[in-house]
Tab-separated table of C-alpha atoms in Angstrom:
chain	number	residue	atom	x	y	z
D	109	MET	CA	82.282	75.285	59.662
D	110	VAL	CA	84.983	73.538	57.676
D	111	LEU	CA	88.207	75.475	57.047
D	112	SER	CA	90.428	75.207	54.530
D	113	PRO	CA	93.866	73.675	54.978
D	114	GLN	CA	95.232	77.424	54.657
D	115	HIS	CA	93.218	78.828	57.282
D	116	GLU	CA	93.917	75.709	59.550
D	117	GLU	CA	97.286	76.503	59.352
D	118	LEU	CA	96.680	80.249	60.048
D	119	ALA	CA	94.667	79.155	63.080
D	120	ARG	CA	97.449	77.071	64.340
D	121	THR	CA	99.845	79.620	63.854
D	122	VAL	CA	98.319	82.506	65.712
D	123	SER	CA	97.480	79.898	68.641
D	124	ARG	CA	101.563	79.237	68.761
D	125	CYS	CA	101.673	82.804	68.878
D	126	ALA	CA	99.189	83.649	71.448
D	127	HIS	CA	100.882	80.788	73.333
D	128	VAL	CA	104.158	82.262	73.269
D	129	THR	CA	103.010	85.822	73.779
D	130	THR	CA	101.160	84.840	76.936
D	131	ARG	CA	103.978	83.195	78.321
D	132	VAL	CA	106.479	86.233	77.544
D	133	CYS	CA	104.110	88.782	79.142
D	134	GLY	CA	103.871	86.622	82.281
D	135	TRP	CA	107.667	86.683	83.002
D	136	LEU	CA	107.615	89.791	81.808
D	137	TYR	CA	105.402	91.057	84.432
D	138	PHE	CA	106.926	88.587	86.961
D	139	THR	CA	110.413	90.783	86.380
D	140	ALA	CA	108.785	94.217	86.775
D	141	TRP	CA	106.607	93.275	89.602
D	142	SER	CA	109.446	91.627	91.523
D	143	LEU	CA	111.842	94.281	90.748
D	144	SER	CA	109.192	96.682	92.182
D	145	PHE	CA	109.904	95.345	95.691
D	146	TYR	CA	113.387	96.508	95.872
D	147	PRO	CA	113.508	100.236	95.450
D	148	GLN	CA	111.686	101.015	98.546
D	149	PRO	CA	113.924	98.673	101.105
D	150	ILE	CA	116.736	100.513	99.277
D	151	LEU	CA	115.775	103.504	99.785
D	152	ASN	CA	114.906	103.211	103.712
D	153	PHE	CA	118.595	101.697	103.673
D	154	GLN	CA	119.915	104.704	102.054
D	155	ARG	CA	117.879	107.125	104.006
D	156	ARG	CA	118.265	104.754	107.231
D	157	SER	CA	114.845	105.559	108.034
D	158	THR	CA	111.082	104.666	107.246
D	159	LYS	CA	109.919	108.510	107.741
D	160	GLY	CA	107.051	109.161	105.273
D	161	PHE	CA	106.659	105.592	104.800
D	162	LEU	CA	103.540	103.944	106.636
D	163	PRO	CA	103.760	100.586	108.077
D	164	ASP	CA	100.053	99.885	106.927
D	165	PHE	CA	101.426	99.189	103.500
D	166	PRO	CA	104.209	96.674	104.324
D	167	LEU	CA	101.850	94.717	106.830
D	168	LEU	CA	98.945	94.350	104.441
D	169	ASN	CA	101.653	93.403	101.957
D	170	LEU	CA	102.757	90.706	104.097
D	171	VAL	CA	99.405	89.322	104.833
D	172	GLY	CA	97.985	89.682	101.121
D	173	PHE	CA	101.028	87.946	99.562
D	174	SER	CA	100.561	85.039	102.020
D	175	CYS	CA	97.204	84.462	100.827
D	176	TYR	CA	98.022	85.166	96.645
D	177	THR	CA	101.288	82.601	97.211
D	178	ILE	CA	98.929	80.112	99.001
D	179	SER	CA	95.947	80.407	96.398
D	180	THR	CA	98.169	80.245	93.600
D	181	GLY	CA	99.872	77.083	94.865
D	182	VAL	CA	96.684	75.504	95.444
D	183	PHE	CA	95.123	76.310	92.187
D	184	LEU	CA	98.814	74.674	90.334
D	185	TYR	CA	99.240	71.832	92.316
D	186	SER	CA	96.086	70.699	94.234
D	187	PRO	CA	94.153	68.053	92.296
D	188	VAL	CA	90.975	68.324	94.473
D	189	VAL	CA	90.724	72.030	93.548
D	190	ARG	CA	91.661	71.909	90.106
D	191	GLY	CA	88.856	69.308	89.737
D	192	GLN	CA	86.406	71.480	91.593
D	193	TYR	CA	87.403	74.642	89.396
D	194	ALA	CA	86.941	72.308	86.198
D	195	SER	CA	83.492	71.635	87.281
D	196	ARG	CA	82.220	75.055	87.995
D	197	HIS	CA	83.941	76.347	84.709
D	198	PRO	CA	83.307	73.156	82.191
D	199	ARG	CA	83.921	75.600	79.346
D	200	SER	CA	87.386	76.942	80.629
D	201	PRO	CA	88.334	74.147	82.996
D	202	GLU	CA	92.230	75.027	83.086
D	203	PRO	CA	92.772	77.808	85.694
D	204	THR	CA	94.801	80.224	84.277
D	205	VAL	CA	97.044	80.488	86.870
D	206	ARG	CA	100.797	79.949	85.615
D	207	PHE	CA	104.101	78.990	88.131
D	208	ASN	CA	105.267	82.430	87.138
D	209	ASP	CA	102.301	83.857	89.481
D	210	PHE	CA	103.492	81.294	92.291
D	211	ALA	CA	107.081	82.261	91.982
D	212	PHE	CA	106.054	85.890	92.269
D	213	GLY	CA	104.032	85.106	95.210
D	214	VAL	CA	107.279	83.425	97.191
D	215	HIS	CA	109.528	86.092	96.314
D	216	ALA	CA	107.070	89.135	97.030
D	217	TRP	CA	106.560	87.696	100.324
D	218	ILE	CA	110.213	87.449	101.247
D	219	TRP	CA	110.640	90.953	100.389
D	220	CYS	CA	107.810	92.070	102.269
D	221	VAL	CA	109.280	90.412	105.477
D	222	VAL	CA	112.387	92.266	104.570
D	223	VAL	CA	110.497	95.624	104.291
D	224	TYR	CA	108.091	95.316	107.218
D	225	SER	CA	111.172	94.635	109.569
D	226	GLN	CA	112.510	98.074	108.808
D	227	PHE	CA	110.033	99.291	111.075
D	228	TRP	CA	112.307	97.859	113.798
D	229	PRO	CA	115.277	100.013	113.145
D	230	ARG	CA	117.572	98.103	115.933
D	231	LEU	CA	117.401	95.078	113.693
D	232	TRP	CA	119.205	97.269	111.099
D	233	GLY	CA	121.109	99.451	113.218
D	234	TRP	CA	119.450	102.449	112.599
D	235	ASP	CA	118.499	105.261	115.270
D	236	TYR	CA	115.099	106.047	116.227
D	237	GLY	CA	113.707	108.784	114.365
D	238	LYS	CA	111.319	111.527	115.212
D	239	GLY	CA	108.076	111.665	113.380
D	240	VAL	CA	108.419	107.989	112.408
D	241	LYS	CA	105.200	106.100	112.484
D	242	ARG	CA	105.790	102.152	113.689
D	243	HIS	CA	102.572	100.710	114.010
D	244	ALA	CA	99.645	100.474	111.496
D	245	GLY	CA	96.406	102.563	112.187
D	246	SER	CA	93.098	101.021	113.799
D	247	LEU	CA	91.284	100.945	110.719
D	248	THR	CA	93.718	98.735	108.847
D	249	LEU	CA	93.850	96.550	111.500
D	250	GLY	CA	90.266	96.011	111.625
D	251	ILE	CA	90.086	95.747	108.216
D	252	LEU	CA	92.393	92.842	108.585
D	253	THR	CA	90.881	91.050	111.294
D	254	GLY	CA	87.624	91.056	109.527
D	255	CYS	CA	89.032	89.820	106.333
D	256	LEU	CA	90.802	86.980	108.220
D	257	LEU	CA	87.572	86.073	110.272
D	258	GLY	CA	86.006	85.659	106.977
D	259	VAL	CA	88.171	83.196	105.609
D	260	ALA	CA	87.887	81.367	109.169
D	261	ILE	CA	84.010	81.500	108.820
D	262	THR	CA	84.371	79.837	105.174
D	263	ILE	CA	86.699	77.038	106.386
D	264	VAL	CA	83.815	75.989	108.926
D	265	PHE	CA	81.366	76.377	106.652
D	266	VAL	CA	82.890	73.581	104.147
D	267	ALA	CA	84.058	71.503	106.991
D	268	SER	CA	80.849	71.302	108.489
D	269	SER	CA	79.253	70.532	104.982
D	270	GLY	CA	80.998	67.460	104.656
D	271	LYS	CA	81.426	68.152	100.998
D	272	GLY	CA	84.414	69.777	100.902
D	273	SER	CA	86.143	67.431	98.103
D	274	ASP	CA	82.804	67.173	96.177
D	275	GLN	CA	83.774	67.336	92.478
D	276	GLY	CA	80.193	68.404	91.814
D	277	GLY	CA	81.431	72.045	92.709
D	278	ASN	CA	77.523	72.891	93.591
D	279	ALA	CA	77.892	72.802	97.456
D	280	TRP	CA	80.307	74.489	99.548
D	281	ALA	CA	83.925	73.375	98.619
D	282	TRP	CA	87.443	73.981	99.234
D	283	LEU	CA	87.394	76.205	96.020
D	284	ASP	CA	85.313	78.683	97.926
D	285	VAL	CA	88.264	78.737	100.830
D	286	ILE	CA	90.549	79.571	98.090
D	287	TYR	CA	88.170	82.090	96.456
D	288	ALA	CA	87.604	83.520	99.947
D	289	ILE	CA	91.714	83.998	100.317
D	290	GLN	CA	91.909	85.446	97.215
D	291	TYR	CA	89.084	87.874	97.921
D	292	VAL	CA	91.096	88.883	100.910
D	293	LYS	CA	94.095	89.290	99.272
D	294	LEU	CA	92.008	92.133	96.864
D	295	VAL	CA	90.338	93.681	99.566
D	296	LEU	CA	93.824	94.092	101.275
D	297	THR	CA	95.267	95.365	98.095
D	298	VAL	CA	92.378	98.018	97.719
D	299	TRP	CA	92.814	99.270	101.300
D	300	LYS	CA	96.959	99.153	101.632
D	301	TYR	CA	97.447	101.986	99.265
D	302	VAL	CA	94.995	104.389	100.576
D	303	PRO	CA	96.671	105.455	104.014
D	304	GLN	CA	99.765	106.245	101.965
D	305	VAL	CA	97.837	108.193	99.435
D	306	VAL	CA	96.209	110.285	102.245
D	307	ALA	CA	99.437	110.781	104.181
D	308	ASN	CA	101.100	112.007	100.876
D	309	TYR	CA	98.216	114.615	100.211
D	310	LYS	CA	98.024	115.775	103.938
D	311	ARG	CA	102.196	116.270	103.855
D	312	LYS	CA	102.167	117.449	100.250
D	313	SER	CA	104.869	114.965	99.284
D	314	THR	CA	105.926	111.934	98.684
D	315	MET	CA	109.031	112.067	100.090
D	316	GLY	CA	109.906	108.218	101.630
D	317	TRP	CA	107.713	106.736	99.248
D	318	SER	CA	109.571	105.390	96.442
D	319	ILE	CA	108.110	106.188	92.918
D	320	ILE	CA	110.430	103.878	90.914
D	321	GLN	CA	108.420	100.695	92.624
D	322	GLN	CA	105.363	102.234	91.166
D	323	LEU	CA	106.463	102.518	87.747
D	324	LEU	CA	107.788	99.070	87.993
D	325	ASP	CA	104.477	98.099	89.401
D	326	PHE	CA	102.193	99.810	86.671
D	327	SER	CA	104.433	97.984	84.057
D	328	GLY	CA	103.836	94.710	85.888
D	329	GLY	CA	99.902	95.514	86.157
D	330	ALA	CA	99.202	96.305	82.510
D	331	LEU	CA	101.348	93.056	81.429
D	332	SER	CA	99.506	90.948	83.748
D	333	LEU	CA	95.849	92.199	82.530
D	334	LEU	CA	97.272	91.859	78.863
D	335	GLN	CA	98.167	87.987	79.782
D	336	LEU	CA	94.629	87.055	81.502
D	337	LEU	CA	92.965	88.616	78.429
D	338	ILE	CA	95.160	86.578	76.200
D	339	ASP	CA	94.491	83.382	78.146
D	340	SER	CA	90.581	83.714	78.448
D	341	ALA	CA	90.770	84.765	74.498
D	342	MET	CA	92.558	81.679	73.506
D	343	GLN	CA	89.985	79.379	75.546
D	344	ALA	CA	87.042	81.376	73.532
D	345	ASP	CA	85.525	81.413	77.102
D	346	TRP	CA	85.563	84.811	79.054
D	347	SER	CA	84.202	83.266	82.140
D	348	GLY	CA	87.997	82.643	82.787
D	349	LEU	CA	88.193	86.241	83.862
D	350	ALA	CA	85.687	85.814	86.193
D	351	GLY	CA	87.591	82.568	87.623
D	352	ASN	CA	90.564	84.443	88.497
D	353	PRO	CA	89.126	87.361	90.177
D	354	VAL	CA	92.137	88.339	91.941
D	355	LYS	CA	94.760	88.432	89.416
D	356	LEU	CA	91.887	90.708	87.184
D	357	GLY	CA	90.907	92.852	90.069
D	358	LEU	CA	95.057	93.095	91.129
D	359	ALA	CA	95.623	94.536	87.733
D	360	ASN	CA	92.976	96.848	87.425
D	361	ILE	CA	93.471	98.294	91.275
D	362	SER	CA	97.287	98.151	90.839
D	363	LEU	CA	97.068	100.221	87.639
D	364	LEU	CA	94.678	102.824	89.284
D	365	PHE	CA	96.589	103.524	92.249
D	366	ASP	CA	99.828	103.486	90.393
D	367	ILE	CA	98.557	106.596	88.408
D	368	ILE	CA	97.271	108.251	91.662
D	369	PHE	CA	101.018	108.013	93.167
D	370	ILE	CA	102.618	109.001	89.960
D	371	THR	CA	100.307	112.058	89.511
D	372	GLN	CA	101.171	113.206	92.889
D	373	HIS	CA	104.940	112.634	92.373
D	374	TYR	CA	105.280	114.344	89.365
D	375	VAL	CA	102.406	116.398	88.767
D	376	LEU	CA	100.900	117.805	92.388
D	377	TYR	CA	103.588	118.027	94.547
D	378	GLY	CA	106.594	117.520	91.867
D	379	PRO	CA	109.698	115.334	92.348
D	380	VAL	CA	111.570	114.978	95.826
D	381	ASP	CA	115.045	115.292	97.177
D	382	GLU	CA	115.500	112.033	99.439
D	383	ASN	CA	119.014	113.500	100.368
D	384	MET	CA	116.885	116.321	102.058
D	385	GLY	CA	115.691	113.635	104.456
D	386	ARG	CA	119.197	112.478	104.900
D	387	GLU	CA	120.807	115.605	105.592
D	388	GLU	CA	118.110	116.993	108.108
D	389	SER	CA	118.573	113.641	109.975
D	390	GLY	CA	122.341	114.685	110.110
D	391	THR	CA	121.626	118.101	110.880
D	392	THR	CA	119.433	117.133	113.589
D	393	ALA	CA	121.980	114.791	115.151
D	394	ASP	CA	124.715	117.143	115.038
D	395	ALA	CA	122.557	120.119	116.551
D	396	GLY	CA	121.932	117.439	119.412
D	397	ARG	CA	125.676	116.831	119.864
D	398	ASP	CA	126.367	120.469	119.662
D	399	SER	CA	123.943	121.317	122.347
D	400	GLU	CA	125.360	118.430	124.783
D	401	ARG	CA	128.521	120.111	124.388
D	402	GLU	CA	127.661	123.533	124.692
D	403	ALA	CA	125.989	122.584	127.890
D	404	LEU	CA	129.627	121.666	129.294
D	405	LEU	CA	130.928	124.825	128.709
D	406	PRO	CA	131.329	127.489	131.330
C-alpha cells in the first residue's frame, strides 16, 4: 500500500511520539518503582522494629531481583543471547528490555539487601522485640529451593546439549537459561506477597507494612505495562509480549496484589497509626524497668 506524503509524515510523527512516550514511561516507572523501596526500611527504622513485616517478602525480593538484574543485563549486553532471541522472534528481533530496566534491578537489589538486614536488629542497634518473626516460612524456603533447582537443571540441559551458542534457537540454548531465571522471578513475585496478605488478614491490620510502597508500586506497574504495550505496538508484532514474559507478568501481578493491599489498608481494616507500635514498645520497656525497680524496694 502506497502512502501519500502527508500520511508518511503523519506516520513518522506518530512513531517519534511513540518512541518518546515509551522512554518517558520507562523512566517514570523506574522512578516510581525505585522510590517504592524506601518507605518500608524508613518505617522499620522509625519504629526500630520489623514487627508486622514478614521476612518472606524481603528474602524473596532479594533472590528475585538478583534474577531480574541478571536477565536484563544479559538481554542488554550478551550478543549470544540477543542473537538467539532474534532467531526465535524474527518479526521482533529486538528484546523489549531497556537500560532503565537494568538500572532499576541493580537499585532494587541494593535496597533488598538493606531491608533484609533489618531482621538482624543488632546490625541496626535495635532491641529484640516480642512477636517479631525473623525467619521465612518453610513453604517459602521450599518454593525458593525448587526454583533454584529448576534453573540448575536448565543449565545442565544446555551445557550437555553442546548447542548453547547455537544461533538457530531451536535446540536448548542459553536463552532458555535466561527464560528460566525470568520465570523464577515471576514465581517468587507471585508468592512473595501471599504470606503478608495472609498475615494482615489474620491480624486484621496492616501495621508494620508500608502502604506508601504499594501506592508507588501500583503506579510503576501501570507504567511498565503501558511501556510494554507501546513497544510491541511499534514493532507491529504482539509476540514481543511473549518474548518478555517476566515484564508482562510482573506488571499484572504487582497491580493485582497492590489492589489487595490497598483494599486491606483503606477499606477492610482502616488506616493504622504506626506511632501506636512505637508507643507500645516504649510502654513495654518502661514497664519492664519499673518492675525491676519495684522488686528492689522493701
